[in-house]
Structures are given as structure tokens and as C-alpha cells.
Amino acid sequence: MKAGFCSLLGDIPYMVDIDSAVEAARRRGARRIVLQLPEGMLQYGLYIAKCFEEMLGGAAQVYLHADPTFGACDLHYGELDTTVRPDLIVHVGHSPYPAELAHEGLEPRGRVVYVRALSKSQLPLDALREAAGLLASRYGVRRVGIATTAQHTHLAEKAAEVLRGEGLEVAVPPGLRPYFGAAQVLGCDYRLARGVRADGFVYVGGGVFHPLGLYLATLKPVVQVDPYRGVSEDLTREGEKLYRSRLYRVSQSIGARRWGIIVGLKSGQYRPWLVEKLARAIESAGGEYLLVASEVTTLSQLVAIDNPWFEAFTVTSCPRLPTDDFWSYEKPVLTPGEAMMALEGRLEPYRFPW
Amino acid sequence: MKAGFCSLLGDIPYMVDIDSAVEAARRRGARRIVLQLPEGMLQYGLYIAKCFEEMLGGAAQVYLHADPTFGACDLHYGELDTTVRPDLIVHVGHSPYPAELAHEGLEPRGRVVYVRALSKSQLPLDALREAAGLLASRYGVRRVGIATTAQHTHLAEKAAEVLRGEGLEVAVPPGLRPYFGAAQVLGCDYRLARGVRADGFVYVGGGVFHPLGLYLATLKPVVQVDPYRGVSEDLTREGEKLYRSRLYRVSQSIGARRWGIIVGLKSGQYRPWLVEKLARAIESAGGEYLLVASEVTTLSQLVAIDNPWFEAFTVTSCPRLPTDDFWSYEKPVLTPGEAMMALEGRLEPYRFPW
């Protein structure tokens, strides 16, 4: 079964830039390589890992990393360096994590190579035209911004062209090397989208995670164009609903005195300045807090540490945990921006993600 | 609400040796302390953390660690050292991890203090006498060994006395400093129990995790005496059933050629010599393998990386994952000892845990 794994990669639904990673591995003389993939690509991990080994002609051993890596904030290099000590981490599918969102020790310098994985899904043209019509007729949008994720950035210019053909003024946020491709957003970083003049957005990509975050970050109409399902969908109402539920949580937390501050232990989710800022704000308001550190924060963990003492929690690791995973928890769990709103006793302006 | 958290600790069902940890923190001048607790004690984390802060008089800040720590194999110091950089990790409820089960970099020297947490549960004397009768009448046991976990080691001698009163010869495995208290077993280490002359065992403690492992490690009758429920329970049949299911999995794997070798990324679960040994054995048998690295290994992760290429998996991190979490998986998932049995093509002797 020395089957030529590289040849199988042609069949997977992503264009993975293996060559650049092999080049980096050769340049470094790497003998121990850890291969990290987004959860949706782990099923191709065997092929990619074995193709690497083939291309490196047995000079290196590749470890397929099976822990979920939710983004470039999540390299696990602390645990890796106390165990297998890789010469190189090949991180596929996410762009490098913006340094300004993380602490100084974000990554082991020079030992990570980021490999693009672009989706082979095509832009659904009819759905895109439908999205243009929807934004104009329902919300009177004239200037539309494009937003997408790393695996679809190559579709942004084409999408803009089609929308312009529908009579809209279109802004494609320029990329920002090395962090962002054109129009790219992260679940925790919508700065590129917020930086363009637009009355509404077309989001190109699957799922509701990124477009709902886009709504919270901009409070402007968002229509999704999904290359996987070939349809468009107006997510504005769902976004408004989420926004109202967030304001309700903030209003519930006004006057809370005993806080849990969750501190992130993933390399890109440790934000000491936010922890410090919240701690000072809680003390200034006459309150108290407990620091709770965790790498992965789940509902069952929150239940495990909860206690009648706590009146509210704030999560300084990933701003999507409060909005997506803990929205239904019996006590308010807030993003740092929301916690600052509560501590200042006001419901606007809404601050998201940080 | 500066309530005097230390006074609340009297009400929790464990005797936690806080003083020794405070002493260690003072000696080191620790300013940043991470407090780790077994999952079942996280509910008392707030009280313990705040009591620490009280006793240290504001000289230190305590982070309650909310990630599960399944044992002293699971200190998370790699991620901790790339983020909060604690001066001291206070690890409660587990004894230090035996150095010979782990690689050389097991722990950050001098920066961990292990704190005992003994259960306040009493030994149920009737249940203990019942256990003695059961072992003698059902299995003809005359020499019984005692096994227990860290939180009940102080009950071992008393249990032995009662069993002797019932006419049995009783062996209490001596402790082994600093790793083990008297009669102590870990889910992955039953050497103390195996080291005594006994025809059967009384296991003092709750749950079936440790006593079933004890059966697999010794293949001798095991009766549990549960201080929480106050009852005794013969687990021998359940142990036999588990043992037969393991042999079935081994027999299914004889002749498997394409293996996944799971490499543990937790500090105490990285065992390079086992990985190496299995890799060589697979190659000698004409097979192939892929190295799969993971910190936490769950069924959903295994499903995510699985592929028709794999015929069997072996887990070199924690030997309880194959027996407890993956026993029903559609493909065999074996402990290293079981995988060696399969590669050598024989069903005995059974090797567990390693």
C-alpha cells in the first residue's frame, strides 16, 4: 500500500499549498513535523501527513495532530514543546494570528509555517444576485461590503464584480499581510469589515458562526452567500435577536459584585491586559473576582466551578464562548466589552468582539 | 463579603492540607499560583483559592485551573508556561506521578507542590465484613490484598485489621514515597497491588474505574467496598467480561497491517519509548503506521481522523482510553501491551496496563 498519497490529494475539496510547507521543512532540515488541520479537514489528515512524508523522502516523521485547532490562536506549542518537541509546526487552513490580539509569546518564532487551504467550492452566481436584490430592497443598502473566511478569500474580487453588475457600490476590504487575505474576517476579528464604508454586508461562506459575529461587530444587515449549499440567506434578523439577547445579559449584570474572570491558556487566547483591565474595573466598582484559568472552556467546566458566590462571569480568552456556547447559562457570561459596559452601567455603545 | 473563606473549608468532605501548600508558597515567595483540583473537587475551588489568597495576605494571586486534571500526569505546565507563567502549581488530590512511567521532562522541577486531600468518608465496617465473606465463600480466597486510591490511603490499615478479624490473611502493599501511599493504585499503575501475595482483592473506594483496572492488571477476584454508598460489591464478573472483550479486540487485530499510533501530548502521558517500540514491531511485521498526536483523545476525534486505510489503533498516552472510552469503536483500539500481543500473534499472557 505505498500508494502515492500525494496523488490522492487531488480529490479533496481544498487546494492545499503542500509545496510551500515541504520547502519550509527542507530549508529548516526538519526531522519532526507536527501537522495541524482545522477540524473539518482532519479526515484528510492521513493523506496530507503521508504525502508530506513521501515528499520529504523519509527525512522527516510527521505527527498528525488530532486535537481540535480552532484557529491560529490555538497552536498548542506549549504542550508540544514539553513532549514531542517538533522542529516545525505545519498549520493548515488558518492565516497567522494578529500579534496585537495576543501576548508577546504568541508563537515559537520561526517554527510555524502557515499553509493556505482554499476551498474548491464555486461562487453561486444566482445566490449572489439574489443577495444583492435582498440588501437593496429590504434594507435600502447601496454600499455593500464583502466579508469571507480564509478558505474563500480568492472569491472576494469575483463576488464584488457580480454585485457591481447589480448596481451596488462594493467595498472589498484589502488584505493585510501576513494576517489577512482580501475581505477576511475571523470569528474574533472583524476589523477589516468594519474598516470599509458600507451600509450592509455580503458574507461569502458556510455556517452562521462568522456572519452572526459580523452582525454583532457592525450592527448592519448581513446576507450570507453559501458556496456549499449554493443559496443566499438573510441573517439580519437572527443577528438582531442575538444582539438583543446580549444586551439583556449586560443589563442583568449591571450591579453584579462578584465576578469570575476566565483567563485563556491557549497561546493566542491569553490576554493579560484585558484581565488586568477587568480586574481594576471590578475593584473600582467595589466588587471582587476570582481568576479562573482554562485552555478549553466548556459548559460542564463552568457548572463544575460555579458557586452561589459568583454573580457573573466574563471570558477573556475567546469572545465567541459567551455569545455561542454560554448564552443560555443561568448566570450572565459576558465578553470583556460587554463586562465593561455592565461595570460602567450602560447599554451603549455595544462593544464586540473585545 | 470578605467572609473568611478558610473557615468554610471545614464543611467540605475532604481534609485538604492547605498549610503545607501555603508554606511552600511562602518559602518560594510565589506571587502567581495556579491551583489544580480533581474534577470532583472543582466545586470547592472558589473556597480553596480564596482561602489561599487570605492566608498569603494578598502577596499572591491564585488562578483556579478549570481544565480537568485527570491525574498528576496532567499538569498542563506546557500551556501554563507559555501564558500565565506561574511561580507555583498547587496540585491537589493526586500524588506525584511515577517518574518511570513518563519521559524525562515530566514536570517543571521545584515548581509543583502536591497537596493531599483525604476523604472524610468512613470505612463501612459491615460492608467490609461482607466482602471478606464473599471472597472466601465464592472464590476460596485466603490471602487478600488491599487496594485503594490517594484519597482513602489512610483507611488501608484499619480495613486490614477488620479483614484479619474475619480470619483472612491480609497484605497491605507498603507505600512508596513520594509516589504512593499505602495500598495505593492509579488507573494506569497497579504495581503495588501486583507486588503482594494475594488470591483476591478488596478495593476501598468509589466507582468502577479503579477496581476494574485492578481486575485487568491481576486477573484475580475483586470486591469493592464503597465508603460513599456504604456497600460492598463483587466486580469480578464485570472484570472477566471486560477481560474477554479485550481478548476479542486483540484477536481482531492479529494480522492488522495499517496502524494508527496515538502519541500523548500531556506531560505525563508522552512515552516515546513505547511509541518507538510499537513502530519497530509494526514495521518488523511488515506493516505501516501513522503517528497521531493528541492531548485529549475522544471518540469524536478518533472518528474525525479515521479513514479506511487504518485497520487498528493503539494508544500510548493513557491505557484506560482503549478499555473505557473506545471499547465499542468499530475498529480495535488497543493498549500498547495488547497491541504487542496482536503483533506477536498471541492471546496470552495478557498485558495490562502497559
XYZ file of C-alpha atoms in Angstrom:
708
model
C 0.000 0.000 0.000
C 2.806 2.510 -0.723
C 0.023 4.099 -2.735
C 1.351 7.521 -3.569
C -0.677 9.514 -1.077
C 0.113 12.821 -2.779
C -1.880 11.757 -5.807
C -4.968 11.297 -3.590
C -4.845 14.946 -2.552
C -6.228 15.979 -5.924
C -9.585 14.548 -4.825
C -10.038 16.523 -1.624
C -12.212 19.660 -1.759
C -9.378 22.039 -0.845
C -6.319 23.317 -2.655
C -3.621 22.801 -0.049
C -0.302 24.503 -0.713
C 1.779 21.468 0.291
C 4.783 22.599 -1.733
C 5.409 25.673 0.380
C 5.361 23.584 3.573
C 7.706 20.974 2.108
C 10.013 23.782 1.030
C 9.979 25.212 4.578
C 10.640 21.777 6.075
C 13.598 21.227 3.719
C 15.020 24.673 4.408
C 14.935 24.011 8.134
C 16.124 20.419 7.843
C 13.082 19.476 9.938
C 13.036 15.877 11.139
C 9.998 16.069 13.392
C 6.941 17.805 11.998
C 3.539 18.298 13.593
C 0.701 18.739 11.115
C -2.287 20.753 12.363
C -5.579 20.950 10.499
C -8.942 22.632 11.068
C -11.481 20.131 12.388
C -13.263 19.838 9.020
C -10.028 18.811 7.319
C -8.883 16.162 9.830
C -10.493 13.494 7.653
C -7.803 14.242 5.031
C -5.043 14.253 7.635
C -3.772 10.773 6.784
C -3.320 11.707 3.103
C -1.677 15.043 3.837
C 0.660 13.623 6.512
C 1.709 10.682 4.352
C 2.143 12.917 1.294
C 4.488 15.090 3.378
C 6.492 12.044 4.379
C 6.663 10.930 0.739
C 7.799 14.322 -0.495
C 10.430 14.560 2.219
C 11.672 11.104 1.246
C 11.761 9.687 4.757
C 13.894 12.561 6.094
C 11.140 13.554 8.500
C 8.484 11.957 10.642
C 5.078 13.608 10.615
C 2.725 13.619 13.593
C -0.894 14.273 12.672
C -2.240 16.494 15.442
C -5.735 15.283 16.366
C -6.672 17.894 18.989
C -9.039 20.457 17.509
C -7.228 23.629 16.427
C -9.891 26.286 16.284
C -7.647 28.855 14.704
C -4.120 30.172 14.646
C -4.766 31.217 18.281
C -4.613 27.529 19.074
C -1.154 26.144 18.198
C -0.717 24.024 21.375
C 3.012 24.639 21.189
C 3.384 24.709 24.962
C 2.330 21.078 25.280
C 4.136 20.156 22.058
C 7.400 21.614 23.339
C 7.226 19.671 26.593
C 6.658 16.410 24.686
C 7.480 15.699 21.012
C 9.490 18.935 20.529
C 8.796 19.414 16.836
C 11.245 21.229 14.568
C 8.314 22.559 12.626
C 4.559 23.007 13.116
C 2.700 22.994 9.807
C -0.571 24.785 10.486
C -3.012 24.396 7.603
C -6.074 26.471 6.768
C -5.704 29.452 9.082
C -3.694 32.599 8.474
C -1.234 33.767 11.161
C -2.868 35.208 14.251
C -2.744 39.007 14.533
C 0.022 39.826 17.011
C -1.953 42.698 18.506
C -4.671 40.319 19.726
C -2.230 38.193 21.660
C 0.522 38.439 24.221
C 4.151 38.712 23.223
C 4.896 34.990 23.458
C 2.291 34.157 20.845
C 4.290 31.650 18.889
C 7.636 29.925 18.812
C 9.418 32.150 16.315
C 10.350 30.595 13.021
C 8.979 27.201 13.877
C 5.495 27.574 12.438
C 4.592 27.586 8.777
C 1.050 28.605 7.818
C -0.295 26.785 4.775
C -3.261 28.030 2.840
C -6.160 25.700 2.077
C -8.541 27.296 -0.398
C -11.954 25.734 -0.904
C -12.689 24.422 -4.378
C -16.350 25.434 -3.978
C -17.506 27.864 -6.651
C -19.273 31.137 -6.120
C -23.035 30.593 -6.618
C -23.843 33.444 -9.009
C -27.624 33.327 -8.773
C -27.483 33.332 -4.979
C -25.122 36.293 -5.106
C -27.501 38.284 -7.330
C -30.339 37.367 -5.021
C -28.314 38.685 -2.072
C -27.800 41.995 -3.887
C -31.539 42.333 -4.509
C -32.340 41.469 -0.897
C -29.953 44.007 0.596
C -31.232 46.771 -1.695
C -34.957 46.076 -1.378
C -35.237 45.148 2.323
C -32.655 47.485 3.804
C -32.049 50.145 1.156
C -28.367 49.179 1.052
C -26.386 50.978 -1.673
C -22.830 50.418 -0.447
C -22.102 46.792 0.337
C -19.008 45.314 1.956
C -17.713 41.805 1.296
C -16.608 39.542 4.122
C -15.367 35.955 3.992
C -13.050 33.462 5.698
C -9.541 32.281 4.838
C -10.707 29.434 2.614
C -12.746 31.688 0.294
C -10.657 34.861 0.042
C -9.899 34.048 -3.597
C -13.619 34.528 -4.379
C -13.873 38.063 -2.973
C -12.999 40.044 -6.135
C -15.234 37.918 -8.323
C -18.120 38.389 -5.869
C -17.565 42.154 -5.933
C -17.711 42.199 -9.711
C -21.056 40.394 -9.761
C -22.526 42.712 -7.093
C -21.333 45.763 -9.025
C -23.133 44.335 -12.031
C -26.288 44.514 -9.906
C -25.834 48.248 -9.424
C -24.322 48.258 -5.923
C -21.282 50.131 -4.775
C -18.963 47.434 -3.419
C -16.045 47.566 -0.967
C -13.626 44.653 -0.764
C -11.529 45.184 2.353
C -7.892 44.951 1.280
C -5.846 42.102 2.746
C -3.311 42.775 5.461
C -0.178 40.666 5.135
C 0.661 38.308 6.721
C -2.529 38.118 8.695
C -5.461 38.586 6.375
C -6.392 37.873 2.792
C -8.853 40.130 0.959
C -12.160 40.604 2.832
C -11.102 38.126 5.504
C -12.690 38.068 8.936
C -12.055 35.852 11.974
C -14.687 34.828 14.488
C -12.943 37.237 16.884
C -11.705 39.906 14.481
C -13.920 41.907 12.120
C -11.654 44.930 11.783
C -11.248 44.611 8.020
C -15.037 44.604 7.542
C -15.542 47.471 9.993
C -12.842 49.452 8.211
C -14.815 49.894 4.966
C -17.679 52.289 4.224
C -20.705 50.022 3.840
C -24.419 50.006 4.769
C -24.607 46.225 4.728
C -22.596 43.065 4.047
C -22.486 40.048 1.835
C -20.779 37.221 3.677
C -19.353 34.513 1.413
C -19.026 31.206 3.254
C -20.808 28.436 5.136
C -22.313 28.273 8.621
C -23.706 31.064 10.787
C -20.710 31.491 13.108
C -18.861 34.155 11.116
C -21.845 36.075 9.685
C -23.553 36.381 13.093
C -20.296 37.678 14.548
C -20.176 40.116 11.639
C -23.614 41.393 12.602
C -22.601 41.871 16.251
C -19.430 43.673 15.203
C -21.146 46.049 12.727
C -24.884 46.032 13.575
C -25.551 46.245 9.833
C -27.610 43.943 7.572
C -25.818 40.705 6.684
C -26.794 38.373 3.850
C -24.922 35.102 3.560
C -23.994 33.561 0.217
C -23.139 29.924 0.870
C -20.854 28.271 -1.712
C -21.520 24.809 -0.243
C -25.310 24.921 -0.408
C -25.476 27.355 -3.334
C -28.030 29.592 -1.601
C -28.296 33.037 -0.087
C -29.783 33.710 3.314
C -30.623 36.906 5.148
C -29.171 36.570 8.660
C -30.010 40.100 9.773
C -32.988 39.082 11.933
C -31.038 36.330 13.619
C -28.248 38.808 14.234
C -30.650 41.332 15.773
C -32.071 38.633 18.020
C -28.598 37.670 19.196
C -27.755 41.338 19.772
C -30.870 41.858 21.901
C -30.060 38.755 23.952
C -26.567 40.145 24.559
C -27.965 43.467 25.768
C -30.278 41.564 28.094
C -27.270 39.725 29.554
C -25.408 43.018 30.007
C -28.420 44.596 31.723
C -28.644 41.606 34.070
C -25.004 42.136 35.056
C -25.251 45.788 35.974
C -24.590 45.899 39.701
C -23.017 42.420 39.851
C -20.340 42.482 42.546
C -18.765 39.034 42.496
C -17.215 38.062 39.201
C -15.361 35.134 37.704
C -12.741 36.293 35.175
C -11.848 33.456 32.824
C -8.218 33.629 31.657
C -7.326 31.766 28.446
C -4.436 29.279 28.450
C -4.267 28.804 24.684
C -1.242 30.640 23.325
C -3.307 33.116 21.271
C -6.103 33.444 23.825
C -4.076 34.713 26.772
C -4.713 38.436 27.060
C -3.243 39.675 30.335
C -4.019 43.337 29.619
C -7.748 42.524 29.360
C -7.650 40.503 32.576
C -5.910 43.401 34.307
C -8.338 45.966 32.933
C -11.395 43.992 34.044
C -9.908 43.269 37.469
C -9.276 47.002 38.027
C -12.760 47.924 36.793
C -14.395 45.371 39.111
C -12.375 46.643 42.078
C -13.181 50.269 41.229
C -16.856 49.356 41.266
C -16.369 47.885 44.748
C -16.584 44.281 43.594
C -14.486 41.137 43.921
C -13.352 38.494 41.474
C -11.740 35.088 41.142
C -9.330 34.353 38.285
C -10.253 31.099 36.547
C -7.687 29.750 34.086
C -8.576 27.315 31.340
C -7.425 26.122 27.984
C -10.769 24.740 26.817
C -13.811 26.270 28.458
C -16.994 24.251 28.276
C -20.413 24.401 29.853
C -19.643 21.402 32.072
C -16.492 23.123 33.371
C -18.414 26.283 34.141
C -21.014 24.235 36.003
C -18.211 22.435 37.864
C -16.623 25.610 39.247
C -19.826 27.621 39.714
C -20.931 28.504 43.200
C -23.605 30.833 44.665
C -20.813 33.352 45.304
C -20.476 34.185 41.591
C -22.963 36.685 40.148
C -21.481 36.988 36.652
C -18.606 35.723 34.521
C -16.503 37.289 31.835
C -14.378 35.353 29.354
C -11.104 36.943 28.211
C -9.995 34.019 26.015
C -12.351 33.737 23.033
C -15.212 36.249 22.651
C -17.343 33.648 20.933
C -17.684 31.474 24.023
C -20.114 33.882 25.756
C -22.156 34.526 22.622
C -22.261 30.991 21.224
C -21.641 28.448 23.996
C -22.845 30.135 27.175
C -25.754 32.277 26.002
C -28.266 30.060 27.806
C -26.324 29.683 31.068
C -28.303 30.537 34.182
C -25.925 33.368 35.065
C -24.652 36.001 32.656
C -21.390 35.121 30.879
C -20.060 38.196 29.088
C -17.347 39.157 26.634
C -14.839 41.696 28.009
C -16.515 44.525 26.091
C -19.912 43.554 27.470
C -18.486 43.254 31.004
C -17.056 46.778 30.740
C -20.500 48.004 29.619
C -22.059 46.343 32.681
C -19.423 47.754 35.022
C -19.947 51.236 33.565
C -23.701 50.706 33.870
C -24.649 51.427 30.278
C -26.112 49.556 27.319
C -24.440 51.506 24.539
C -22.334 51.680 22.546
C -22.260 47.897 22.124
C -18.657 46.614 22.056
C -17.810 43.455 20.185
C -15.747 41.373 19.908
C -13.341 42.816 22.527
C -18.260 39.538 51.602
C -14.670 39.197 52.912
C -16.180 36.140 54.514
C -13.211 34.206 55.764
C -13.161 31.515 53.086
C -10.778 29.323 55.080
C -13.445 28.771 57.693
C -15.755 27.349 55.005
C -13.252 24.613 54.203
C -14.224 22.763 57.370
C -17.514 21.871 55.677
C -16.133 20.205 52.565
C -15.895 16.398 52.527
C -12.085 16.328 52.184
C -9.225 17.111 54.520
C -7.056 19.336 52.357
C -3.562 20.005 53.618
C -3.671 23.718 52.788
C -0.974 24.579 55.329
C 1.741 22.667 53.503
C 0.902 24.446 50.248
C 0.868 27.858 51.913
C 4.213 27.020 53.488
C 5.632 26.068 50.066
C 4.251 29.253 48.507
C 5.807 31.385 51.244
C 9.161 29.604 51.005
C 9.262 30.280 47.276
C 7.903 33.810 47.544
C 5.325 32.785 44.947
C 3.255 35.635 43.554
C 1.381 33.746 40.869
C -0.117 30.411 41.864
C -2.181 28.010 39.775
C -4.492 25.779 41.798
C -5.356 22.417 40.205
C -8.069 20.129 41.528
C -9.535 16.769 40.536
C -12.825 17.242 38.702
C -14.911 16.186 41.703
C -13.305 18.896 43.858
C -13.666 21.812 41.419
C -16.897 22.784 43.159
C -14.777 23.732 46.202
C -12.234 25.568 44.062
C -13.527 29.029 44.915
C -13.192 28.390 48.671
C -9.739 26.824 48.393
C -8.396 29.525 46.052
C -9.753 32.362 48.182
C -8.506 30.712 51.378
C -5.029 30.570 49.810
C -5.219 34.259 48.967
C -6.354 35.036 52.520
C -3.577 33.002 54.110
C -0.965 34.592 51.867
C -2.301 38.006 52.813
C -2.554 39.361 49.281
C 1.072 38.512 48.466
C -0.049 36.142 45.707
C -2.747 35.886 43.093
C -4.345 32.474 42.688
C -5.698 31.186 39.380
C -8.211 28.384 39.770
C -7.466 25.950 36.935
C -10.770 24.804 35.402
C -9.455 22.328 32.815
C -9.940 18.777 34.043
C -6.746 17.346 35.561
C -7.166 13.600 35.423
C -4.101 12.877 37.492
C -0.591 14.021 38.180
C 0.128 13.008 34.547
C -1.911 16.037 33.591
C -0.225 19.206 34.924
C -0.699 21.308 31.749
C 2.532 23.118 32.563
C 3.461 23.496 28.901
C 0.460 25.711 28.210
C 0.765 27.368 31.622
C 4.380 28.310 30.964
C 3.555 29.922 27.624
C 0.813 32.018 29.229
C 0.416 32.884 32.937
C 3.877 31.559 33.913
C 3.064 30.554 37.474
C 5.722 30.523 40.176
C 3.971 27.553 41.709
C 1.432 24.919 40.667
C -0.525 23.598 43.645
C -1.837 20.223 42.552
C -4.403 18.852 44.990
C -5.626 15.287 45.449
C -3.125 13.308 43.385
C 0.271 12.033 44.476
C 3.312 12.801 42.271
C 3.424 10.828 39.044
C 5.915 7.940 38.992
C 8.928 9.137 37.031
C 9.427 5.749 35.394
C 6.047 5.995 33.631
C 6.917 9.272 31.981
C 9.610 10.913 29.929
C 12.397 12.899 31.499
C 10.716 16.284 31.167
C 7.774 15.200 33.263
C 7.464 18.286 35.370
C 8.970 21.700 35.924
C 11.298 20.886 38.788
C 10.548 22.512 42.086
C 7.542 24.400 40.835
C 4.858 21.864 41.719
C 3.599 21.108 45.182
C 1.351 18.077 45.652
C -1.269 18.505 48.327
C -3.101 15.607 49.879
C -6.888 15.600 50.024
C -8.124 12.749 52.184
C -11.789 11.836 52.075
C -13.716 12.227 55.308
C -15.839 9.192 54.400
C -15.654 6.423 56.970
C -14.911 2.789 56.358
C -18.234 0.877 56.233
C -17.445 -1.998 58.610
C -20.398 -4.232 57.756
C -19.698 -3.945 54.059
C -16.075 -4.812 54.718
C -17.014 -7.960 56.646
C -19.427 -8.874 53.864
C -16.578 -8.505 51.354
C -14.429 -10.880 53.403
C -17.191 -13.486 53.432
C -17.800 -13.091 49.716
C -14.156 -13.530 48.736
C -13.798 -16.616 50.956
C -17.039 -18.363 50.009
C -17.245 -17.593 46.270
C -13.575 -17.761 45.345
C -11.887 -19.602 48.193
C -9.660 -16.596 48.815
C -7.434 -16.918 51.904
C -4.856 -14.205 51.235
C -6.418 -10.883 50.375
C -4.686 -7.728 49.172
C -5.962 -4.223 49.843
C -6.070 -1.579 47.109
C -7.339 1.975 47.235
C -6.824 5.446 45.781
C -4.998 8.507 47.110
C -7.996 9.904 48.987
C -8.534 6.740 51.067
C -4.997 5.536 51.829
C -5.468 6.435 55.495
C -8.172 3.727 55.702
C -5.973 0.864 54.468
C -4.582 -0.318 57.813
C -7.929 -0.162 59.519
C -9.501 -2.184 56.679
C -6.755 -4.794 57.023
C -7.437 -5.122 60.741
C -11.125 -5.776 60.152
C -10.420 -8.345 57.426
C -7.919 -10.123 59.664
C -10.639 -10.282 62.281
C -12.643 -12.268 59.718
C -9.906 -14.882 59.509
C -8.211 -13.759 56.295
C -4.518 -13.287 55.729
C -4.186 -9.655 54.600
C -1.485 -7.839 52.668
C -1.378 -4.037 52.683
C 1.061 -3.004 49.961
C 3.544 -0.624 51.592
C 3.588 2.943 50.299
C 6.372 4.138 48.045
C 7.437 7.715 48.763
C 6.900 10.186 47.200
C 4.626 8.467 44.728
C 2.285 6.167 46.583
C 0.574 5.941 49.935
C -0.216 2.549 51.498
C -2.191 0.240 49.135
C -2.481 2.991 46.538
C -3.213 2.244 42.891
C -3.609 4.534 39.889
C -5.878 3.842 36.922
C -2.674 3.170 34.983
C -0.445 1.686 37.690
C -1.278 -1.362 39.780
C 2.274 -2.356 40.640
C 1.805 -2.052 44.393
C -1.190 -4.423 44.261
C 0.581 -6.853 41.932
C 3.585 -6.828 44.222
C 1.823 -8.567 47.140
C 0.991 -12.254 47.549
C -2.812 -12.379 47.323
C -5.542 -14.597 45.807
C -8.019 -11.749 45.622
C -8.517 -8.061 46.434
C -10.640 -5.739 48.471
C -10.786 -2.372 46.754
C -11.703 0.508 49.078
C -13.199 3.412 47.124
C -15.996 4.584 44.841
C -16.727 3.975 41.171
C -15.736 1.037 38.959
C -12.793 2.680 37.168
C -10.037 1.619 39.560
C -11.370 -1.820 40.620
C -11.973 -2.910 37.005
C -8.437 -1.861 36.142
C -7.292 -3.844 39.169
C -9.010 -6.920 37.748
C -7.369 -6.468 34.332
C -3.965 -5.987 35.965
C -4.211 -9.036 38.252
C -6.978 -11.299 36.835
C -7.951 -12.065 40.434
C -11.296 -11.660 42.229
C -12.052 -8.048 43.211
C -14.685 -6.976 45.721
C -15.298 -3.279 46.129
C -16.057 -1.678 49.484
C -17.546 1.740 48.776
C -17.204 4.305 51.594
C -19.614 6.702 49.848
C -22.510 4.268 49.432
C -21.573 2.093 52.416
C -21.902 -1.147 50.415
C -19.727 -3.944 49.080
C -19.950 -5.188 45.512
C -18.343 -8.120 43.757
C -16.889 -6.770 40.499
C -15.176 -9.985 39.466
C -17.753 -10.924 36.819
C -17.706 -7.465 35.289
C -13.922 -7.663 35.277
C -13.982 -11.027 33.499
C -16.401 -9.669 30.912
C -14.110 -6.702 30.263
C -11.113 -9.028 30.014
C -12.853 -11.235 27.440
C -13.827 -8.195 25.381
C -10.175 -7.089 25.415
C -9.017 -10.502 24.181
C -11.609 -10.296 21.415
C -10.203 -6.922 20.350
C -6.664 -8.328 20.391
C -7.738 -11.339 18.306
C -9.396 -8.990 15.793
C -6.107 -7.117 15.428
C -3.890 -10.091 14.689
C -2.754 -9.573 11.119
C -3.665 -5.866 11.033
C -1.119 -4.117 8.813
C -2.039 -0.443 8.905
C -1.964 1.127 12.341
C -2.565 4.458 13.944
C -0.233 5.042 16.917
C -1.662 7.677 19.225
C 1.070 9.719 20.955
C 0.103 11.563 24.155
C 0.799 15.283 24.468
C 0.048 15.562 28.169
C 3.285 15.904 30.111
C 2.894 12.581 31.942
C 1.357 10.730 29.001
C 4.158 11.150 26.488
C 6.019 7.841 26.312
C 8.437 7.967 23.388
C 9.972 4.578 24.171
C 6.564 2.891 23.787
C 5.883 4.727 20.525
C 9.280 3.619 19.248
C 8.781 0.021 20.352
C 5.391 -0.242 18.679
C 6.620 1.433 15.498
C 9.502 -1.076 15.222
C 7.179 -4.021 15.957
C 4.710 -2.905 13.274
C 7.496 -2.484 10.735
C 9.004 -5.874 11.647
C 5.611 -7.431 10.972
C 5.611 -5.786 7.524
C 3.054 -3.157 8.464
C 2.770 0.626 8.289
C 1.656 3.282 10.734
C 0.743 6.917 11.133
C 1.700 8.844 14.278
C -1.291 10.714 15.666
C -0.513 13.230 18.422
C -3.137 14.422 20.858
C -3.515 15.886 24.295
C -7.127 14.858 24.826
C -8.279 11.861 22.819
C -12.017 11.481 22.391
C -14.311 9.341 20.290
C -15.211 12.300 18.072
C -11.519 12.968 17.385
C -10.936 9.334 16.504
C -13.908 9.438 14.133
C -12.569 12.690 12.649
C -9.162 11.253 11.699
C -10.335 7.725 10.860
C -10.089 6.537 7.288
C -10.481 3.146 5.570
C -6.671 2.926 5.489
C -6.495 2.274 9.263
C -7.087 -1.295 10.433
C -6.308 -0.821 14.128
C -5.209 1.837 16.617
C -3.032 1.749 19.679
C -2.983 4.443 22.353
C 0.340 5.146 24.076
C -0.949 8.001 26.251
C -3.403 6.600 28.810
C -4.129 2.849 28.878
C -7.652 3.491 30.094
C -8.768 5.158 26.882
C -8.872 1.864 24.918
C -10.560 -0.087 27.715
C -13.025 2.559 28.878
C -13.676 5.089 26.111
C -13.085 3.203 22.876
C -14.186 -0.350 23.686
C -17.207 -0.048 21.383
C -15.435 1.611 18.469
C -15.943 -0.106 15.132
C -12.212 -0.805 14.786
C -9.983 -2.209 17.514
C -8.301 0.394 19.729
C -5.655 -1.302 21.876
C -3.354 -0.531 24.770
C 0.364 -0.879 23.960
C 0.518 -4.265 25.732
C -2.483 -5.513 23.784
C -1.026 -4.212 20.511
C 2.215 -6.104 21.194
C 0.143 -9.245 21.813
C -1.620 -8.749 18.456
C 1.657 -8.089 16.642
C 3.173 -11.218 18.182
C 0.004 -13.127 17.261
C -0.849 -14.475 20.699
C -3.592 -14.065 23.274
C -1.542 -14.709 26.381
C -0.125 -13.641 28.694
C -2.460 -10.667 28.909
C -0.502 -7.457 29.477
C -2.073 -4.563 31.287
C -1.794 -1.665 31.767
C 1.379 -1.168 29.677
